[in-house]
């Protein structure tokens, strides 16, 4: 990742030539746990401005993030991008007036649930490419390595690493169809307009060309989806039933909690954002211990890797 020039909100605003000489107000937006975010009012026209958080250049490529934001804009999954500055990584979007952040309870609204699943499918199948090709497994190993220097590793570390290797091997053997993927597909990155019924996907910082099933797995596990909701999610996404697709969704739930558990741990060690990252770490590792006890785990591993059910008889 390239080094970014540090900047303040005042310096970021001063970089926008279209805003020079205008009456400007800004306020910190209490959302996001990785970067400082601001609402900027330029004589009645509002924008959302993001400044990269300290240390994020170690694991977030802002040029790649911008490319994903452009895809989001072009597919209408995401908001309009107005400005981007490569040297600081500052990006500015339209302000989505009338939209609210989706909360966990909204997932039990069938209309919103369907919009979320359809948005994932639209983004994945846009036909575009991103500069970075990176699997969720690579991201997970990256977070594990960053966490090692902090003097603490989970008591389940060996099992987490074992499962990560087993699932990665099975999915790689079965083959990955790389598509643009959000890689952080959960409620905090969803916005919904109750009046228009419009849905927007935001925060493409971890996006890459990846196995799109990691988005489905991440969405499912972070929102505590029931078995019936996992089935519905798979049906909406595939426009019908896919046994292999469902298995990949289930396996990626485990990988997602491993990756994000270590993400929370390394954020606790290195981030300057005031947030209880260890609480997140605890929730994700607790949920993970439930997921890896599913008796269908071996079946899913064998299914996605293409392992035959019966022994091969030589004739």
Tab-separated table of C-alpha atoms in Angstrom:
chain	number	residue	atom	x	y	z
A	1	UNK	CA	0.000	0.000	0.000
A	2	UNK	CA	1.272	3.490	-0.790
A	3	UNK	CA	1.813	6.040	1.956
A	4	UNK	CA	-0.799	8.784	2.238
A	5	UNK	CA	-0.252	12.414	3.079
A	6	UNK	CA	-1.875	13.241	6.421
A	7	UNK	CA	-4.554	15.896	6.227
A	8	UNK	CA	-7.084	17.715	8.393
A	9	UNK	CA	-10.705	18.497	7.646
A	10	UNK	CA	-9.779	22.125	6.966
A	11	UNK	CA	-7.047	21.128	4.536
A	12	UNK	CA	-9.333	18.601	2.831
A	13	UNK	CA	-12.053	21.209	2.282
A	14	UNK	CA	-9.512	23.708	0.948
A	15	UNK	CA	-8.479	21.216	-1.767
A	16	UNK	CA	-11.892	21.369	-3.492
A	17	UNK	CA	-11.635	24.199	-6.014
A	18	UNK	CA	-15.412	24.292	-6.560
A	19	UNK	CA	-15.872	25.262	-2.915
A	20	UNK	CA	-13.457	28.170	-2.808
A	21	UNK	CA	-14.931	31.449	-1.603
A	22	UNK	CA	-18.173	29.824	-0.463
A	23	UNK	CA	-19.779	29.673	2.970
A	24	UNK	CA	-18.882	26.226	4.310
A	25	UNK	CA	-19.840	24.436	7.502
A	26	UNK	CA	-18.683	21.016	8.629
A	27	UNK	CA	-19.583	18.626	11.407
A	28	UNK	CA	-18.194	15.281	12.482
A	29	UNK	CA	-20.558	12.446	11.621
A	30	UNK	CA	-20.815	9.857	14.428
A	31	UNK	CA	-20.642	6.829	12.147
A	32	UNK	CA	-17.899	4.490	11.074
A	33	UNK	CA	-15.184	3.017	13.258
A	34	UNK	CA	-12.223	3.188	10.899
A	35	UNK	CA	-12.118	6.765	9.590
A	36	UNK	CA	-13.141	10.295	10.634
A	37	UNK	CA	-16.237	11.228	8.589
A	38	UNK	CA	-17.784	14.651	8.059
A	39	UNK	CA	-20.931	16.275	6.720
A	40	UNK	CA	-19.897	19.340	4.740
A	41	UNK	CA	-22.525	21.988	3.958
A	42	UNK	CA	-21.545	24.183	1.024
A	43	UNK	CA	-24.165	26.933	0.944
A	44	UNK	CA	-26.999	24.462	1.327
A	45	UNK	CA	-25.510	21.646	-0.777
A	46	UNK	CA	-24.348	18.835	1.470
A	47	UNK	CA	-21.591	16.280	0.955
A	48	UNK	CA	-20.105	13.332	2.847
A	49	UNK	CA	-16.321	13.592	3.294
A	50	UNK	CA	-14.086	10.778	4.527
A	51	UNK	CA	-10.521	11.156	5.783
A	52	UNK	CA	-8.479	7.901	6.006
A	53	UNK	CA	-7.956	6.789	9.595
A	54	UNK	CA	-4.457	6.532	11.043
A	55	UNK	CA	-2.674	3.321	10.085
A	56	UNK	CA	-5.320	2.226	7.571
A	57	UNK	CA	-2.911	2.516	4.644
A	58	UNK	CA	-1.410	-0.748	5.930
A	59	UNK	CA	-4.494	-2.683	4.848
A	60	UNK	CA	-6.694	-0.358	2.736
A	61	UNK	CA	-5.768	0.643	-0.815
A	62	UNK	CA	-7.593	3.934	-1.360
A	63	UNK	CA	-7.242	3.886	-5.160
A	64	UNK	CA	-8.862	0.462	-5.254
A	65	UNK	CA	-11.524	1.708	-2.837
A	66	UNK	CA	-12.267	4.632	-5.156
A	67	UNK	CA	-12.579	2.274	-8.141
A	68	UNK	CA	-15.127	0.214	-6.177
A	69	UNK	CA	-17.034	3.373	-5.267
A	70	UNK	CA	-17.232	4.249	-8.969
A	71	UNK	CA	-18.679	0.800	-9.711
A	72	UNK	CA	-21.161	1.318	-6.883
A	73	UNK	CA	-22.188	4.642	-8.398
A	74	UNK	CA	-22.469	3.250	-11.932
A	75	UNK	CA	-24.599	0.296	-10.829
A	76	UNK	CA	-26.699	2.646	-8.604
A	77	UNK	CA	-25.881	0.369	-5.652
A	78	UNK	CA	-23.844	3.180	-4.141
A	79	UNK	CA	-23.978	6.989	-3.881
A	80	UNK	CA	-22.567	9.482	-6.386
A	81	UNK	CA	-18.830	10.133	-6.052
A	82	UNK	CA	-17.962	13.830	-6.380
A	83	UNK	CA	-14.241	14.144	-5.596
A	84	UNK	CA	-11.211	11.991	-4.857
A	85	UNK	CA	-7.637	13.028	-3.954
A	86	UNK	CA	-5.043	10.298	-4.487
A	87	UNK	CA	-2.303	11.782	-2.321
A	88	UNK	CA	-4.430	12.000	0.846
A	89	UNK	CA	-7.014	9.306	0.057
A	90	UNK	CA	-9.816	11.780	0.862
A	91	UNK	CA	-13.045	10.970	-0.964
A	92	UNK	CA	-16.252	13.006	-1.141
A	93	UNK	CA	-19.761	11.831	-2.048
A	94	UNK	CA	-23.220	13.270	-2.355
A	95	UNK	CA	-25.050	13.506	0.966
A	96	UNK	CA	-27.878	10.986	0.966
A	97	UNK	CA	-30.663	13.053	2.464
A	98	UNK	CA	-33.573	11.018	3.786
A	99	UNK	CA	-31.562	7.822	4.107
A	100	UNK	CA	-30.887	6.105	7.400
A	101	UNK	CA	-28.490	3.421	8.460
A	102	UNK	CA	-29.989	-0.053	8.386
A	103	UNK	CA	-30.127	-1.704	11.817
A	104	UNK	CA	-30.239	-5.363	12.780
A	105	UNK	CA	-34.000	-5.306	13.218
A	106	UNK	CA	-34.481	-4.190	9.608
A	107	UNK	CA	-33.184	-7.534	8.415
A	108	UNK	CA	-36.523	-8.997	9.505
A	109	UNK	CA	-38.290	-6.687	7.040
A	110	UNK	CA	-38.712	-8.839	3.921
A	111	UNK	CA	-38.580	-5.850	1.560
A	112	UNK	CA	-35.278	-4.584	2.970
A	113	UNK	CA	-33.861	-8.106	3.207
A	114	UNK	CA	-34.648	-8.677	-0.482
A	115	UNK	CA	-33.098	-5.343	-1.498
A	116	UNK	CA	-29.889	-6.272	0.316
A	117	UNK	CA	-29.635	-9.641	-1.441
A	118	UNK	CA	-30.433	-8.148	-4.860
A	119	UNK	CA	-27.906	-5.338	-4.372
A	120	UNK	CA	-25.168	-7.887	-3.709
A	121	UNK	CA	-26.080	-9.755	-6.893
A	122	UNK	CA	-26.116	-6.529	-8.953
A	123	UNK	CA	-22.717	-5.390	-7.694
A	124	UNK	CA	-21.148	-8.817	-8.185
A	125	UNK	CA	-22.456	-9.178	-11.723
A	126	UNK	CA	-21.684	-5.683	-13.003
A	127	UNK	CA	-19.075	-6.992	-15.447
A	128	UNK	CA	-16.420	-4.566	-14.152
A	129	UNK	CA	-13.045	-5.294	-12.577
A	130	UNK	CA	-11.149	-3.822	-9.628
A	131	UNK	CA	-7.381	-3.200	-9.426
A	132	UNK	CA	-6.948	-5.577	-6.497
A	133	UNK	CA	-7.620	-9.294	-6.672
A	134	UNK	CA	-7.676	-10.576	-3.122
A	135	UNK	CA	-9.601	-13.367	-1.463
A	136	UNK	CA	-11.155	-13.243	1.976
A	137	UNK	CA	-8.557	-15.832	2.956
A	138	UNK	CA	-5.704	-13.492	2.055
A	139	UNK	CA	-7.387	-10.732	4.059
A	140	UNK	CA	-7.793	-13.090	7.013
A	141	UNK	CA	-4.132	-14.151	6.955
A	142	UNK	CA	-3.150	-10.488	6.722
A	143	UNK	CA	-5.152	-9.646	9.843
A	144	UNK	CA	-3.703	-12.638	11.693
A	145	UNK	CA	-0.155	-11.518	10.901
A	146	UNK	CA	-0.881	-7.957	12.047
A	147	UNK	CA	-2.353	-9.291	15.289
A	148	UNK	CA	0.666	-11.424	16.161
A	149	UNK	CA	2.732	-8.443	17.242
A	150	UNK	CA	0.320	-7.432	19.986
A	151	UNK	CA	1.253	-9.984	22.608
A	152	UNK	CA	-2.136	-11.745	22.649
A	153	UNK	CA	-3.709	-14.408	20.466
A	154	UNK	CA	-7.120	-16.089	20.927
A	155	UNK	CA	-7.136	-19.286	22.993
A	156	UNK	CA	-8.784	-20.886	19.942
A	157	UNK	CA	-5.989	-19.681	17.649
A	158	UNK	CA	-4.905	-23.167	16.522
A	159	UNK	CA	-8.448	-24.214	15.646
A	160	UNK	CA	-9.140	-20.936	13.834
A	161	UNK	CA	-6.015	-21.348	11.723
A	162	UNK	CA	-6.822	-25.025	11.041
A	163	UNK	CA	-10.343	-24.238	9.854
A	164	UNK	CA	-9.173	-21.315	7.751
A	165	UNK	CA	-6.709	-23.600	5.963
A	166	UNK	CA	-9.289	-26.375	5.456
A	167	UNK	CA	-11.956	-24.075	4.037
A	168	UNK	CA	-9.474	-22.222	1.842
A	169	UNK	CA	-8.175	-25.507	0.420
A	170	UNK	CA	-11.697	-26.778	-0.318
A	171	UNK	CA	-12.870	-23.584	-2.005
A	172	UNK	CA	-9.661	-23.142	-4.007
A	173	UNK	CA	-9.941	-26.741	-5.192
A	174	UNK	CA	-13.524	-26.170	-6.286
A	175	UNK	CA	-12.522	-22.978	-8.079
A	176	UNK	CA	-13.340	-19.316	-7.522
A	177	UNK	CA	-15.163	-17.136	-10.053
A	178	UNK	CA	-13.682	-13.758	-9.191
A	179	UNK	CA	-16.109	-10.841	-9.223
A	180	UNK	CA	-16.166	-7.358	-7.649
A	181	UNK	CA	-16.963	-7.966	-3.989
A	182	UNK	CA	-17.673	-5.543	-1.159
A	183	UNK	CA	-16.019	-7.712	1.540
A	184	UNK	CA	-17.654	-5.841	4.446
A	185	UNK	CA	-21.287	-6.624	3.773
A	186	UNK	CA	-23.151	-5.771	6.978
A	187	UNK	CA	-25.806	-3.383	8.268
A	188	UNK	CA	-23.529	-0.446	9.120
A	189	UNK	CA	-22.717	-0.218	5.419
A	190	UNK	CA	-26.354	-0.236	4.290
A	191	UNK	CA	-28.542	2.855	3.926
A	192	UNK	CA	-32.279	2.801	3.315
A	193	UNK	CA	-34.850	5.453	2.411
A	194	UNK	CA	-38.192	4.582	4.024
A	195	UNK	CA	-40.157	6.938	1.767
A	196	UNK	CA	-38.756	5.842	-1.602
A	197	UNK	CA	-37.747	2.278	-0.702
A	198	UNK	CA	-34.301	2.917	-2.187
A	199	UNK	CA	-31.262	1.075	-0.844
A	200	UNK	CA	-27.610	2.132	-0.981
A	201	UNK	CA	-24.394	0.252	-0.265
A	202	UNK	CA	-21.478	2.292	1.138
A	203	UNK	CA	-17.893	1.864	2.418
A	204	UNK	CA	-16.068	-0.150	-0.233
A	205	UNK	CA	-12.731	0.056	1.587
A	206	UNK	CA	-12.107	-3.701	1.648
A	207	UNK	CA	-13.456	-4.355	-1.868
A	208	UNK	CA	-11.558	-6.592	-4.263
A	209	UNK	CA	-12.019	-9.103	-7.033
A	210	UNK	CA	-13.037	-12.002	-4.828
A	211	UNK	CA	-15.398	-14.919	-4.413
A	212	UNK	CA	-18.795	-13.156	-4.151
A	213	UNK	CA	-20.016	-15.740	-1.656
A	214	UNK	CA	-17.890	-14.093	1.002
A	215	UNK	CA	-20.327	-11.149	0.932
A	216	UNK	CA	-23.262	-13.483	1.515
A	217	UNK	CA	-21.444	-15.242	4.353
A	218	UNK	CA	-20.438	-11.947	5.968
A	219	UNK	CA	-23.983	-10.595	5.724
A	220	UNK	CA	-25.437	-13.759	7.222
A	221	UNK	CA	-23.124	-14.129	10.179
A	222	UNK	CA	-22.944	-10.450	11.189
A	223	UNK	CA	-26.737	-10.232	11.182
A	224	UNK	CA	-27.331	-13.522	13.005
A	225	UNK	CA	-29.473	-14.955	10.200
A	226	UNK	CA	-31.520	-18.026	11.008
A	227	UNK	CA	-31.313	-21.194	8.933
A	228	UNK	CA	-34.535	-20.254	7.138
A	229	UNK	CA	-33.143	-16.800	6.332
A	230	UNK	CA	-29.940	-18.334	4.950
A	231	UNK	CA	-32.080	-20.471	2.646
A	232	UNK	CA	-34.067	-17.414	1.537
A	233	UNK	CA	-30.900	-15.371	0.997
A	234	UNK	CA	-29.477	-18.102	-1.216
A	235	UNK	CA	-32.732	-18.446	-3.164
A	236	UNK	CA	-33.008	-14.706	-3.849
A	237	UNK	CA	-29.369	-14.432	-4.854
A	238	UNK	CA	-29.435	-17.462	-7.174
A	239	UNK	CA	-33.027	-16.936	-8.337
A	240	UNK	CA	-33.581	-20.504	-7.216
A	241	UNK	CA	-31.849	-23.210	-5.227
A	242	UNK	CA	-28.106	-23.916	-5.478
A	243	UNK	CA	-26.815	-26.573	-3.093
A	244	UNK	CA	-23.178	-25.696	-3.765
A	245	UNK	CA	-23.870	-21.973	-3.467
A	246	UNK	CA	-25.586	-22.521	-0.133
A	247	UNK	CA	-22.612	-24.571	1.093
A	248	UNK	CA	-20.204	-21.784	0.142
A	249	UNK	CA	-22.381	-19.253	1.941
A	250	UNK	CA	-22.178	-21.378	5.087
A	251	UNK	CA	-18.416	-21.877	4.878
A	252	UNK	CA	-17.796	-18.184	4.345
A	253	UNK	CA	-19.732	-17.411	7.527
A	254	UNK	CA	-16.928	-19.156	9.407
A	255	UNK	CA	-14.176	-17.445	7.414
A	256	UNK	CA	-15.823	-14.044	7.904
A	257	UNK	CA	-15.839	-14.371	11.679
A	258	UNK	CA	-12.217	-15.500	11.696
A	259	UNK	CA	-11.155	-12.551	9.522
A	260	UNK	CA	-13.221	-9.945	11.379
A	261	UNK	CA	-12.299	-11.331	14.773
A	262	UNK	CA	-8.638	-10.737	14.001
A	263	UNK	CA	-9.503	-7.422	12.337
A	264	UNK	CA	-11.044	-6.264	15.621
A	265	UNK	CA	-7.989	-7.462	17.532
A	266	UNK	CA	-5.504	-5.603	15.339
A	267	UNK	CA	-7.718	-2.493	15.320
A	268	UNK	CA	-7.570	-2.528	19.115
A	269	UNK	CA	-3.784	-2.595	18.835
A	270	UNK	CA	-3.238	0.050	16.166
A	271	UNK	CA	-6.302	2.238	15.567
A	272	UNK	CA	-6.716	5.770	16.904
A	273	UNK	CA	-10.516	5.543	16.610
A	274	UNK	CA	-12.237	5.491	20.009
A	275	UNK	CA	-14.258	2.292	19.838
A	276	UNK	CA	-14.462	-0.858	21.947
A	277	UNK	CA	-12.863	-3.167	19.399
A	278	UNK	CA	-12.364	-5.932	21.964
A	279	UNK	CA	-16.121	-6.122	22.439
A	280	UNK	CA	-16.401	-6.819	18.720
A	281	UNK	CA	-13.640	-9.377	18.960
A	282	UNK	CA	-15.550	-11.129	21.741
A	283	UNK	CA	-18.833	-11.238	19.822
A	284	UNK	CA	-17.229	-12.615	16.689
A	285	UNK	CA	-15.192	-15.315	18.413
A	286	UNK	CA	-18.232	-16.355	20.484
A	287	UNK	CA	-20.360	-16.677	17.360
A	288	UNK	CA	-17.561	-18.534	15.592
A	289	UNK	CA	-17.541	-21.247	18.261
A	290	UNK	CA	-21.202	-21.886	17.475
A	291	UNK	CA	-20.721	-21.958	13.686
A	292	UNK	CA	-17.854	-24.436	13.635
A	293	UNK	CA	-19.901	-27.019	15.544
A	294	UNK	CA	-22.399	-27.455	12.681
A	295	UNK	CA	-22.490	-31.197	11.841
A	296	UNK	CA	-22.774	-30.374	8.113
A	297	UNK	CA	-19.319	-28.775	7.997
A	298	UNK	CA	-17.548	-31.799	6.506
A	299	UNK	CA	-20.336	-32.246	3.955
A	300	UNK	CA	-19.985	-28.636	2.805
A	301	UNK	CA	-16.193	-28.946	2.564
A	302	UNK	CA	-16.465	-32.088	0.460
A	303	UNK	CA	-19.219	-30.628	-1.718
A	304	UNK	CA	-17.424	-27.418	-2.687
A	305	UNK	CA	-14.089	-29.207	-3.229
A	306	UNK	CA	-15.727	-31.723	-5.549
A	307	UNK	CA	-14.831	-34.750	-3.453
A	308	UNK	CA	-16.863	-37.743	-4.692
A	309	UNK	CA	-19.454	-39.315	-2.439
A	310	UNK	CA	-18.629	-42.890	-3.447
A	311	UNK	CA	-15.278	-44.597	-3.806
A	312	UNK	CA	-13.966	-44.751	-7.323
A	313	UNK	CA	-14.084	-48.295	-8.703
A	314	UNK	CA	-11.562	-49.246	-11.349
A	315	UNK	CA	-13.002	-51.211	-14.246
